[in-house]
PDB file of C-alpha atoms in Angstrom:
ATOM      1  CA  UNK S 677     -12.723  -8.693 -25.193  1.00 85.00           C
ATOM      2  CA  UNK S 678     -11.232 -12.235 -24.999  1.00 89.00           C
ATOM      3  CA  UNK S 679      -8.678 -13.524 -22.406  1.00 92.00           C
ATOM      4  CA  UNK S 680      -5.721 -15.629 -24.526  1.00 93.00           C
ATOM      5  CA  UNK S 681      -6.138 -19.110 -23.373  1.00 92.00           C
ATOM      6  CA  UNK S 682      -2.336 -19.836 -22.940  1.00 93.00           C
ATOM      7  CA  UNK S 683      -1.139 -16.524 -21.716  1.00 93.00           C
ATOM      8  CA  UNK S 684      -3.974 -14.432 -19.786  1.00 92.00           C
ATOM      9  CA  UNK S 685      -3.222 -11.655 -21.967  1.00 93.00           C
ATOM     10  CA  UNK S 686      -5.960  -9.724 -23.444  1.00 93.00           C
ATOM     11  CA  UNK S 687      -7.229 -10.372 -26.736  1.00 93.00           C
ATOM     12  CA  UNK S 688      -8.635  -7.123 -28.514  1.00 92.00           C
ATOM     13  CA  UNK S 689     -10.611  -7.569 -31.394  1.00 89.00           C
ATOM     14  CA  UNK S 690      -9.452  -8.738 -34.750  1.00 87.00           C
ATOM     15  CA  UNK S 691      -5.968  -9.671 -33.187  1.00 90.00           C
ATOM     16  CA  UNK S 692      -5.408 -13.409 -32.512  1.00 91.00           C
ATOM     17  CA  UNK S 693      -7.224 -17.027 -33.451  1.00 92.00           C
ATOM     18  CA  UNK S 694      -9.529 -18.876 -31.609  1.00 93.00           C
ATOM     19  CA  UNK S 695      -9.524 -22.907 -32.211  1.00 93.00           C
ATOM     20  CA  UNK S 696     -11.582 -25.130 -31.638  1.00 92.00           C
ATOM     21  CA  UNK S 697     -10.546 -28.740 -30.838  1.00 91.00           C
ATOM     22  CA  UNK S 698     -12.269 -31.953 -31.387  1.00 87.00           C
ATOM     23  CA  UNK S 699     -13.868 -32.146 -27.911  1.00 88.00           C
ATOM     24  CA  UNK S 700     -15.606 -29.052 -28.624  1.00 86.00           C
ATOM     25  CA  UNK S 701     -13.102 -26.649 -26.433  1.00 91.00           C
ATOM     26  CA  UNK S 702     -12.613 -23.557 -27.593  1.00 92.00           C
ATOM     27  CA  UNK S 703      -9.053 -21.591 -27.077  1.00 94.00           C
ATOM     28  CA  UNK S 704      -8.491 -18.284 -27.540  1.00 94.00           C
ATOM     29  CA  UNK S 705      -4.720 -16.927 -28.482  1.00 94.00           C
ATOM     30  CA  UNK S 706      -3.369 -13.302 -28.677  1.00 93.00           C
ATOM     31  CA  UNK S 707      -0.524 -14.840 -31.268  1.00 91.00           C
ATOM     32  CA  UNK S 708       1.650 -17.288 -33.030  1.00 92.00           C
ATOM     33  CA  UNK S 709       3.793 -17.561 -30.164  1.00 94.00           C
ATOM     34  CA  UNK S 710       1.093 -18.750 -27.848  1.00 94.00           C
ATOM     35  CA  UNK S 711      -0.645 -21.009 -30.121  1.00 92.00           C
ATOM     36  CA  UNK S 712       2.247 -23.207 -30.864  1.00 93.00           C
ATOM     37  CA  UNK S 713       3.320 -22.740 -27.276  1.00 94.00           C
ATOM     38  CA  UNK S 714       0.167 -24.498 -26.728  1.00 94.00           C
ATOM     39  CA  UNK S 715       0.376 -27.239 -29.872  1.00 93.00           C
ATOM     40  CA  UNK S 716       3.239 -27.753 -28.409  1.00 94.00           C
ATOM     41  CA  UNK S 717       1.785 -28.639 -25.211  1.00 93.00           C
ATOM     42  CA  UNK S 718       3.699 -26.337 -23.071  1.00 93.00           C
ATOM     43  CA  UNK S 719       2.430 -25.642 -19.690  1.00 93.00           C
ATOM     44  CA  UNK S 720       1.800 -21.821 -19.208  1.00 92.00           C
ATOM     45  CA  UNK S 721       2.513 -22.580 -15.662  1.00 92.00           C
ATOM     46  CA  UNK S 722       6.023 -23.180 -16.614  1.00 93.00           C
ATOM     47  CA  UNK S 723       6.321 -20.367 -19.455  1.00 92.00           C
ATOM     48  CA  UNK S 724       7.406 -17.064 -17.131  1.00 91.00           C
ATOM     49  CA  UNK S 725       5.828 -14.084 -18.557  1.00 93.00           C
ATOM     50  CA  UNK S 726       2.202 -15.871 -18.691  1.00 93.00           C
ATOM     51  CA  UNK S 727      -0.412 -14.544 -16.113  1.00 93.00           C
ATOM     52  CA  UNK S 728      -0.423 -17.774 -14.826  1.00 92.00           C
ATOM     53  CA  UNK S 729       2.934 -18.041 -13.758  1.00 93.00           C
ATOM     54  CA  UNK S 730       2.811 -14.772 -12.333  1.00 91.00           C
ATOM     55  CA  UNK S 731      -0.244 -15.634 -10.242  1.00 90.00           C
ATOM     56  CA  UNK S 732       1.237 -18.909  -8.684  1.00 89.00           C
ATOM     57  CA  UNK S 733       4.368 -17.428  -8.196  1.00 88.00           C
ATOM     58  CA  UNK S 734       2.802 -14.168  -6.450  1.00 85.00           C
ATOM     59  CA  UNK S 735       4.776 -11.911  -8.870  1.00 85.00           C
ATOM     60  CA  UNK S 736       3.541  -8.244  -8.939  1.00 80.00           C
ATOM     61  CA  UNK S 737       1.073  -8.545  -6.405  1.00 75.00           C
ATOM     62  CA  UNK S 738       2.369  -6.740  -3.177  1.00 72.00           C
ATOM     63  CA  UNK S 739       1.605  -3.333  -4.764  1.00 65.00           C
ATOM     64  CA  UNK S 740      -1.834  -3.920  -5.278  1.00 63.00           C
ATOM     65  CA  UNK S 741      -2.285  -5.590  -1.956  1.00 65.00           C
ATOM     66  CA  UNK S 742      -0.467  -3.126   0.560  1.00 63.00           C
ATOM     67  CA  UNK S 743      -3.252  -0.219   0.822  1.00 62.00           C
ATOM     68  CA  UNK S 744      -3.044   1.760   3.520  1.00 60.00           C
ATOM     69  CA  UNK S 745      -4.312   0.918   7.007  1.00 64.00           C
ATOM     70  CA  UNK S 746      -5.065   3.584   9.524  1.00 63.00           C
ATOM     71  CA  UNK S 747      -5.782   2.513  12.726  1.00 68.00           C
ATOM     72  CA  UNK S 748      -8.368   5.023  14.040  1.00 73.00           C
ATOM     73  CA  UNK S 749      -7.872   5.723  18.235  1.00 73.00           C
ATOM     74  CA  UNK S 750     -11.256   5.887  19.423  1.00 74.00           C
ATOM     75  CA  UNK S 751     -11.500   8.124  22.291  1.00 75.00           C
ATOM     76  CA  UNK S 752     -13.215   7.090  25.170  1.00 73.00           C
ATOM     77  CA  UNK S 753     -14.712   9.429  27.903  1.00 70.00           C
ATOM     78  CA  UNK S 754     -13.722   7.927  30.964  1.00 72.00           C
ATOM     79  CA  UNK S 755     -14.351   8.947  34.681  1.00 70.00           C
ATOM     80  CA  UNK S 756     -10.733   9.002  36.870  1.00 71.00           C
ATOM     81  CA  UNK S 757     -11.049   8.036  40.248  1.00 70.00           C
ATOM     82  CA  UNK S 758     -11.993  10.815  43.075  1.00 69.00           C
ATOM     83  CA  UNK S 759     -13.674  12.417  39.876  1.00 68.00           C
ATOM     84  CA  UNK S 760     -16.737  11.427  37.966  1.00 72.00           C
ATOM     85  CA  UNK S 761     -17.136  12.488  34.827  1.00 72.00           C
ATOM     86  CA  UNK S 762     -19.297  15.088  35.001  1.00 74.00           C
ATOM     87  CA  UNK S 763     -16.746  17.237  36.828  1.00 73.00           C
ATOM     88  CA  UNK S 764     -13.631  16.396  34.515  1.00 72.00           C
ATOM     89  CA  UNK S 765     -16.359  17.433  31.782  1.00 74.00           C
ATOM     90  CA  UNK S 766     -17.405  20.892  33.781  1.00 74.00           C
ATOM     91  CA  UNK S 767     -14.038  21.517  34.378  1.00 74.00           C
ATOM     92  CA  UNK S 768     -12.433  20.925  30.847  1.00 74.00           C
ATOM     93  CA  UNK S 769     -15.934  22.910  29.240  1.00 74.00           C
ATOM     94  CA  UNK S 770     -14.775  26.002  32.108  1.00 71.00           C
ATOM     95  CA  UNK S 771     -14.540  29.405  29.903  1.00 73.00           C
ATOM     96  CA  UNK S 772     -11.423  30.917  30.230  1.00 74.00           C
ATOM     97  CA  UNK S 773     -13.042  34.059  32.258  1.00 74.00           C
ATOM     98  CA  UNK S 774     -14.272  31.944  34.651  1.00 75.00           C
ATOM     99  CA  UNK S 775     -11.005  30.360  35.187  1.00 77.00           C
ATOM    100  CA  UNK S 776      -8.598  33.036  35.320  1.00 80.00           C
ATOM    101  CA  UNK S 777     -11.304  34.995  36.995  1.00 79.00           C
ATOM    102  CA  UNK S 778     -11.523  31.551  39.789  1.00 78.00           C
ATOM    103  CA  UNK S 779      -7.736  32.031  39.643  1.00 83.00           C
ATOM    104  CA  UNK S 780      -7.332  35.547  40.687  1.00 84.00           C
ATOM    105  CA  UNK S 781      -9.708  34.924  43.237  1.00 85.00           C
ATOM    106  CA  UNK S 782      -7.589  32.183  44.496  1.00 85.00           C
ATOM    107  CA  UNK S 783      -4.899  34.058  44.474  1.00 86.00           C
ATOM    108  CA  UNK S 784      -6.566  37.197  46.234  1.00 87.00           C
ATOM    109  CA  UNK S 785      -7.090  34.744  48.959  1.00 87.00           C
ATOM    110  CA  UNK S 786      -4.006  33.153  49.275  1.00 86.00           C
ATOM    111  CA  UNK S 787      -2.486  36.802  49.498  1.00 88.00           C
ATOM    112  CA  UNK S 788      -4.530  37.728  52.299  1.00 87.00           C
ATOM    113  CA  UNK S 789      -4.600  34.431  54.149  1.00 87.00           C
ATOM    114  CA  UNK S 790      -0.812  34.999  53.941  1.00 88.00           C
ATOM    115  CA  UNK S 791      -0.759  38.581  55.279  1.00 86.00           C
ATOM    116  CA  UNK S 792      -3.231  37.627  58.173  1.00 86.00           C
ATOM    117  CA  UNK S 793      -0.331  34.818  58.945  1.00 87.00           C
ATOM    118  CA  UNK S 794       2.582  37.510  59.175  1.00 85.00           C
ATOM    119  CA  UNK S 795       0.046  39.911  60.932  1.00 84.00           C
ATOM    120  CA  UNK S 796      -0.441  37.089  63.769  1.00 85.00           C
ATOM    121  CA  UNK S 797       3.074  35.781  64.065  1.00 85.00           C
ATOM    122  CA  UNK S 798       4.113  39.773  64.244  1.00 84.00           C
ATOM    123  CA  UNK S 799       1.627  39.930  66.897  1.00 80.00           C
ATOM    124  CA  UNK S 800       3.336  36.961  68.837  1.00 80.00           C
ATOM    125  CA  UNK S 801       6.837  38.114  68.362  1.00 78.00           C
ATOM    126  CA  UNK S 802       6.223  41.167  70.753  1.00 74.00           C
ATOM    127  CA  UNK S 803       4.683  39.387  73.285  1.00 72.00           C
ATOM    128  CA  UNK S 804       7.336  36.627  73.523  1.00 68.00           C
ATOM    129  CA  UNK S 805      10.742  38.561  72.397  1.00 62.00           C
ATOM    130  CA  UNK S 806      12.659  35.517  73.328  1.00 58.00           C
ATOM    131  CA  UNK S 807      10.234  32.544  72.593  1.00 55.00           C
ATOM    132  CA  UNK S 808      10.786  32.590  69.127  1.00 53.00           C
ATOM    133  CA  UNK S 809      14.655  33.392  68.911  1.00 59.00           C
ATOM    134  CA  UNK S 810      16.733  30.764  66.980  1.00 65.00           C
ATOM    135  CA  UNK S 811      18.451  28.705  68.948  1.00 63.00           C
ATOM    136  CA  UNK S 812      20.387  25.980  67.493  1.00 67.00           C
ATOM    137  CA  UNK S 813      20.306  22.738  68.744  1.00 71.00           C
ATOM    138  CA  UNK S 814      24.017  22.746  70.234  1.00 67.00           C
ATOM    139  CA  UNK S 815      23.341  26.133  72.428  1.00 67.00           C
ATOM    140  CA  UNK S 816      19.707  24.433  73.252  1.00 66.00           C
ATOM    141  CA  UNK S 817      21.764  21.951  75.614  1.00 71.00           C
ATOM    142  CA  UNK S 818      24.279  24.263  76.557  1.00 69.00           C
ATOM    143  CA  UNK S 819      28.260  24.066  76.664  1.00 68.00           C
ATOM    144  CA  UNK S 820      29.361  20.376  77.719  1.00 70.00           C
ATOM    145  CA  UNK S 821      30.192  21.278  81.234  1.00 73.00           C
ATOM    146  CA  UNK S 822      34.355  20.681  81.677  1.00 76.00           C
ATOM    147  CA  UNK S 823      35.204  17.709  83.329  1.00 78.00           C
ATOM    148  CA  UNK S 824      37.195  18.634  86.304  1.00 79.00           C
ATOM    149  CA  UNK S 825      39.506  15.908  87.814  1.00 79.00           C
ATOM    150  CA  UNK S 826      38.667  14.117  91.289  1.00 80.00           C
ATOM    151  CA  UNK S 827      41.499  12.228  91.460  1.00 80.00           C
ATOM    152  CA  UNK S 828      45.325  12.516  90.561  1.00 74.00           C
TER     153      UNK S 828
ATOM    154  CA  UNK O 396      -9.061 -25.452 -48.165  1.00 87.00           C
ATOM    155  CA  UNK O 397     -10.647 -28.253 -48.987  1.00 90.00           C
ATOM    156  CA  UNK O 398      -9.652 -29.350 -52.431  1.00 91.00           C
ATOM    157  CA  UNK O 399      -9.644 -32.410 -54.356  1.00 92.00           C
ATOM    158  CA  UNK O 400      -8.489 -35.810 -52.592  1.00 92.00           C
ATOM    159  CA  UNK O 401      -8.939 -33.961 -49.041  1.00 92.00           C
ATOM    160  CA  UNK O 402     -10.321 -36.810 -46.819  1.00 93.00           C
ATOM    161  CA  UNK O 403     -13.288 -35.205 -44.672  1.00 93.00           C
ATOM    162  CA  UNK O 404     -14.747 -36.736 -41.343  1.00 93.00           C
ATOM    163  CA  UNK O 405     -18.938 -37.601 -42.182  1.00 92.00           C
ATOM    164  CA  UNK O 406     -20.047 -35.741 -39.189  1.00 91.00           C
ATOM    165  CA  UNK O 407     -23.961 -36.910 -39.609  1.00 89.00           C
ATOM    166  CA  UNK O 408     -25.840 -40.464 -39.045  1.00 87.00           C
ATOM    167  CA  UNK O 409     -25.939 -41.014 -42.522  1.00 87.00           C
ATOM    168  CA  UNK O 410     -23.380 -44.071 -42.553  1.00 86.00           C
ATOM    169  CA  UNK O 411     -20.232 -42.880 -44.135  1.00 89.00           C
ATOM    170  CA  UNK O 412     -17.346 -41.949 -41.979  1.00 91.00           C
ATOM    171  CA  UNK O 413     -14.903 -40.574 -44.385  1.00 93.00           C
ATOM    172  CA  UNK O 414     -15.427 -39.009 -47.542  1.00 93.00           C
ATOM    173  CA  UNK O 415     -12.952 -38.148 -50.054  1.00 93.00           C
ATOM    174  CA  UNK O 416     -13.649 -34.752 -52.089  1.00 93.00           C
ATOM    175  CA  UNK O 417     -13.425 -35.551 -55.946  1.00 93.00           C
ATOM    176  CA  UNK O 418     -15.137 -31.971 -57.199  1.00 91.00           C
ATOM    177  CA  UNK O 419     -15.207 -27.793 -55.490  1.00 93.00           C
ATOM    178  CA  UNK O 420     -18.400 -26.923 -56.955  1.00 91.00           C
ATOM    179  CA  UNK O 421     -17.049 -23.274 -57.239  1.00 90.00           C
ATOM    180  CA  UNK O 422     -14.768 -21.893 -59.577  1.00 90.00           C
ATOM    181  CA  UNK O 423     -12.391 -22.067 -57.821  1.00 90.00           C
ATOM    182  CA  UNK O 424      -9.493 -24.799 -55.945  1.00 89.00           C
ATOM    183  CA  UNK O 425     -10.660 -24.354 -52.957  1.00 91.00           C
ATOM    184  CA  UNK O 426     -13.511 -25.026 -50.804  1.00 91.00           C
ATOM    185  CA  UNK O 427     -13.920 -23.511 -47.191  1.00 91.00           C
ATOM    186  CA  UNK O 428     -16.442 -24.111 -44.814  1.00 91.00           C
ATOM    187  CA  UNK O 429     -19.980 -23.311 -46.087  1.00 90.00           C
ATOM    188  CA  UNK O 430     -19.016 -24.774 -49.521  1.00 91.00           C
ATOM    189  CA  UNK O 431     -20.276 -27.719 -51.716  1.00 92.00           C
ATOM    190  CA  UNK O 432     -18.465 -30.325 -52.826  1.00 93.00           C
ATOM    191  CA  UNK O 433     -18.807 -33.829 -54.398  1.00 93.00           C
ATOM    192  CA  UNK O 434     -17.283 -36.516 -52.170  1.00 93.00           C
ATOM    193  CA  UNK O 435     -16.782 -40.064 -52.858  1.00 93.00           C
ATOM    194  CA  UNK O 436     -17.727 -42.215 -49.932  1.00 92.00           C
ATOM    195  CA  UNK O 437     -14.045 -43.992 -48.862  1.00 92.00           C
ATOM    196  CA  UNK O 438     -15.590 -45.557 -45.320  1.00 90.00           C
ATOM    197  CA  UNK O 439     -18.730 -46.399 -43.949  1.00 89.00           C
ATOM    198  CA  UNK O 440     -20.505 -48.212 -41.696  1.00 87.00           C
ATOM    199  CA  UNK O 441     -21.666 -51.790 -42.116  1.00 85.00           C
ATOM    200  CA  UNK O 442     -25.590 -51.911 -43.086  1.00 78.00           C
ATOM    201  CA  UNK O 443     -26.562 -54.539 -42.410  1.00 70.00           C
ATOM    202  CA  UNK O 444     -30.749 -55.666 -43.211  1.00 65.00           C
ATOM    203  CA  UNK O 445     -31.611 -55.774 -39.429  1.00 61.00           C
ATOM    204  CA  UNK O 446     -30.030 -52.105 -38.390  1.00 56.00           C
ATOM    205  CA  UNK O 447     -31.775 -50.922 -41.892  1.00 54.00           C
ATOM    206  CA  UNK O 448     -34.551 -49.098 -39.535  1.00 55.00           C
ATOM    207  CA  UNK O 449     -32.728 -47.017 -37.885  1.00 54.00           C
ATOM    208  CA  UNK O 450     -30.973 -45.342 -40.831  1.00 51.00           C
ATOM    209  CA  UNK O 451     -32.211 -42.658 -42.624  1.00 50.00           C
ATOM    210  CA  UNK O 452     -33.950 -43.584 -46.281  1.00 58.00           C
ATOM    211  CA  UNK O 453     -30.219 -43.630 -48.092  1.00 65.00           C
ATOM    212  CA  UNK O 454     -27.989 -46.217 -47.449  1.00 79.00           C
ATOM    213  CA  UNK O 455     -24.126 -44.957 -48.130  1.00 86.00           C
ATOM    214  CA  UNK O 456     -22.107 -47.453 -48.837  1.00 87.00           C
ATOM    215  CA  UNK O 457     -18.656 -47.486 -49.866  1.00 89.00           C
ATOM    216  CA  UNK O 458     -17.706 -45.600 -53.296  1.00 90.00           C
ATOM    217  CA  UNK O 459     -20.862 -43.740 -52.948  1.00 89.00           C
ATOM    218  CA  UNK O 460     -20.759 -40.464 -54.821  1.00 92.00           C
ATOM    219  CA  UNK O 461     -22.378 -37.754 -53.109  1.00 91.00           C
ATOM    220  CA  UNK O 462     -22.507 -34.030 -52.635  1.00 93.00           C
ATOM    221  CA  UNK O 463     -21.604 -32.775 -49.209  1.00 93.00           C
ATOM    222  CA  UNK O 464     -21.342 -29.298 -47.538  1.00 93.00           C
ATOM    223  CA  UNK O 465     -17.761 -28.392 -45.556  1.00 93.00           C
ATOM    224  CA  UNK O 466     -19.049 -27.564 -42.086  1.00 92.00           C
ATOM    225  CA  UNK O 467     -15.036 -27.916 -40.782  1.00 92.00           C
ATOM    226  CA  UNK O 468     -12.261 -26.877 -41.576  1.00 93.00           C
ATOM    227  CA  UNK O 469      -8.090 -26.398 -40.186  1.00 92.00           C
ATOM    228  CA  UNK O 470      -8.066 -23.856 -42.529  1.00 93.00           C
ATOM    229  CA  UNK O 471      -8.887 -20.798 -40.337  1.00 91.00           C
ATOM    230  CA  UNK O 472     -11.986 -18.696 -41.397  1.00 90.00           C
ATOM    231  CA  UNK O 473     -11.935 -14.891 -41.032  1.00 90.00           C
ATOM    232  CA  UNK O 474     -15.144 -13.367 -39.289  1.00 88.00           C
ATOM    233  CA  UNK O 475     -16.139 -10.305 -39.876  1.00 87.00           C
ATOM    234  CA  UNK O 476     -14.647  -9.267 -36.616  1.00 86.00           C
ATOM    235  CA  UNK O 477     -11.441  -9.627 -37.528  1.00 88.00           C
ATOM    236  CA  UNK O 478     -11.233 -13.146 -35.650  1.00 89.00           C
ATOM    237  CA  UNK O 479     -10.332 -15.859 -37.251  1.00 91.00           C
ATOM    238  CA  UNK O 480     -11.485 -19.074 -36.353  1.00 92.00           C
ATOM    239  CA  UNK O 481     -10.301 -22.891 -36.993  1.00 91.00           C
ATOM    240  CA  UNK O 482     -10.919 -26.542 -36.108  1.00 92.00           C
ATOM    241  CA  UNK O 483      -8.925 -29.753 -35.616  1.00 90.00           C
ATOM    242  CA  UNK O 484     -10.417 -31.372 -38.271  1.00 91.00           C
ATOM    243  CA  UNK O 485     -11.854 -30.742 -41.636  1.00 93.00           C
ATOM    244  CA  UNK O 486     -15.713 -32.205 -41.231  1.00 93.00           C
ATOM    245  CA  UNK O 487     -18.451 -31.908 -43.960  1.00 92.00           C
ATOM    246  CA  UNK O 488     -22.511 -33.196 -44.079  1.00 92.00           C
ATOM    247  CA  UNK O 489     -23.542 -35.536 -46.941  1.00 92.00           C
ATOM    248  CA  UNK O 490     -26.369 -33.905 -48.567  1.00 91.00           C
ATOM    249  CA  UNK O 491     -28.952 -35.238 -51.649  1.00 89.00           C
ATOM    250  CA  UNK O 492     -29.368 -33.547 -55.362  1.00 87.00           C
ATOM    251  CA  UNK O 493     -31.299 -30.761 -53.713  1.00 89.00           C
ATOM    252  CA  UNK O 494     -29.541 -29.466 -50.999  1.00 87.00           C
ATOM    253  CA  UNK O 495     -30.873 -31.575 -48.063  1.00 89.00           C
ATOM    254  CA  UNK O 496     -28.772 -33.217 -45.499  1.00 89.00           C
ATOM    255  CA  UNK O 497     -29.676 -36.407 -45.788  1.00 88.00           C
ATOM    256  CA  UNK O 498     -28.705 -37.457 -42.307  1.00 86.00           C
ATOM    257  CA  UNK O 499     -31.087 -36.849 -39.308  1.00 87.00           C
ATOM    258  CA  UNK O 500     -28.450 -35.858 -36.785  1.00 88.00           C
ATOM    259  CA  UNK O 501     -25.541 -33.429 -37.288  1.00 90.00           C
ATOM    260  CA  UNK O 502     -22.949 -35.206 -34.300  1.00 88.00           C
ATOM    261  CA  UNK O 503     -20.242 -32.232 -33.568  1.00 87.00           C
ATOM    262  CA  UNK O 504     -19.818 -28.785 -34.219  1.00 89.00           C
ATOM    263  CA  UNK O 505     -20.278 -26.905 -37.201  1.00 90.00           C
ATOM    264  CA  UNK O 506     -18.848 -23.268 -37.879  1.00 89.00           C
ATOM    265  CA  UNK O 507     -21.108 -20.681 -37.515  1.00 86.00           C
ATOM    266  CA  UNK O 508     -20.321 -19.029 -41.418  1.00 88.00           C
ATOM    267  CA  UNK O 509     -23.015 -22.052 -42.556  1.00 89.00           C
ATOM    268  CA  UNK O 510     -25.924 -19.187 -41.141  1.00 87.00           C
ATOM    269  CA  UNK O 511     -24.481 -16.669 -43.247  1.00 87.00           C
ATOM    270  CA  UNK O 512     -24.570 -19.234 -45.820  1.00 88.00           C
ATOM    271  CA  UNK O 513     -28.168 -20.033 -45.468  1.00 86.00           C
ATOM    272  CA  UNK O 514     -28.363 -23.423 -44.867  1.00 88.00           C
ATOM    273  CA  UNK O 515     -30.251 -23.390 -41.841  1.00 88.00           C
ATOM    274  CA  UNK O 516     -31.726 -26.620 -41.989  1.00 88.00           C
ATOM    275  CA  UNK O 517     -27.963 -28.427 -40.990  1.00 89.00           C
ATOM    276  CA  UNK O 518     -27.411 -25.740 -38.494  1.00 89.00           C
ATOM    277  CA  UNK O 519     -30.571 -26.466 -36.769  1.00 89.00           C
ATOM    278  CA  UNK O 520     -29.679 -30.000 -36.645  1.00 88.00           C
ATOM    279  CA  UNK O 521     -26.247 -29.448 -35.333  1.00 86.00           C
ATOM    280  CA  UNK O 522     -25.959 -29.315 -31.388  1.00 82.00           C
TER     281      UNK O 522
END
């Protein structure tokens, strides 16, 4: 399968004439058109449907070059500080039973830590029925004390 | 298509540069590459006695009449490919009474149809 000398085109058998010139140069051409195109001494560069043109003036190409290009994120297993990363790891490979069952736990304690406050302050409140009234700030210092006049 | 009167480039050392076909030695009008012909010898080169040496046993001069084989042609040829080839010029090979070339160097190209033609001996001297 030849390539036509003037055009680029392909040259499929028994289609075409090949010449050779006196310097022993042999040209291949899909047609007519192309071999007097080129006894003409025509530039394919200059001739626009030839594969040369196309070439030098990029014609056609940006479909074959724009292929797709997926930029990968590459994930990276990085320690945080106050943590190494052992203990993100543990922590992220916890079951779920563990968690939740961690969690209830937590909040079992909470619950009772809570209870064990109200319990105490209860306690306080009857043995200091006034200490812990409210007071605002205002009655704290008392009622500005009327100026009475010393002098007419 | 070399017929009579076509003017043919001498494409060997044998001292003529253009030949001028005067007989096809076919039946027919025509002779294409691969054929025989008789040429008359229109130009050669000066012999002179001291360059005799070099030359080959012949000595072509001018208005020589020889037979020559077509190893050129513009005509184009068909292969059996379906390609068809041509040259730029039409070229033959001056050759003796029995076939031979009587040059010792074939300068050029020759078309490949003289294989298929059997005469091997110019296309082994051809480059």
């Amino acid at each position: 399968l030849e390539i036509c000398s003037f055009s680029g085109y392909k040259i499929y058998p028994s289609r075409g004439r090949t010449f050779i010139r006196g310097d022993s140069r042999t040209f291949h051409f899909l047609n007519s058109k192309t071999e007097s195109l080129f006894h003409q001494a025509k530039n394919p560069r200059k001739i626009a449907w030839t594969v040369v043109f196309r070439k030098m003036h990029r014609k056609g190409i940006s479909e074959e070059v724009a292929k797709k290009r997926t930029r990968r994120a590459v994930k990276y297993n990085r320690a945080i500080v106050g943590t190494s990363w052992e203990a993100i790891n543990a922590r992220r490979n916890e079951k779920t039973e563990i968690r939740s069952a961690a969690r209830a736990e937590a909040v079992k304690k909470a619950k009772e830590q809570r209870k064990n406050e109200a319990a105490k302050r209860k306690a306080e409140r009857a043995k200091n029925p006034t200490a812990d009234q409210k007071y605002s700030k205002q009655q704290a210092r008392g009622a500005a004390t009327k100026v009475q006049a010393t002098s007419r | 298509m070399i017929q009579m009167k076509s003017r043919l480039n001498v494409i060997d050392n044998s001292g003529a540069i253009v030949a001028e076909c005067i007989k096809v030695l076919k039946n027919a009008k025509w002779a294409e590459v691969g054929d025989e012909i008789v040429v008359s010898v229109k130009k050669a080169r000066p012999i002179s006695d001291k360059t005799s040496g070099s030359l080959s046993a012949a000595k072509i001069r001018k208005g020589d009449v020889r037979r020559a084989l077509i190893v050129r042609t513009k005509k184009e040829i068909r292969r059996p490919d379906g390609r068809y080839v041509r040259f730029d010029d039409n070229a033959c090979v001056l050759l003796n009474n029995q076939q031979q070339p009587l040059g010792s160097r074939i300068l050029g190209l020759v078309s490949a149809e003289l294989r298929f033609k059997n005469w091997v001996k110019v296309v082994s001297l051809a480059p």
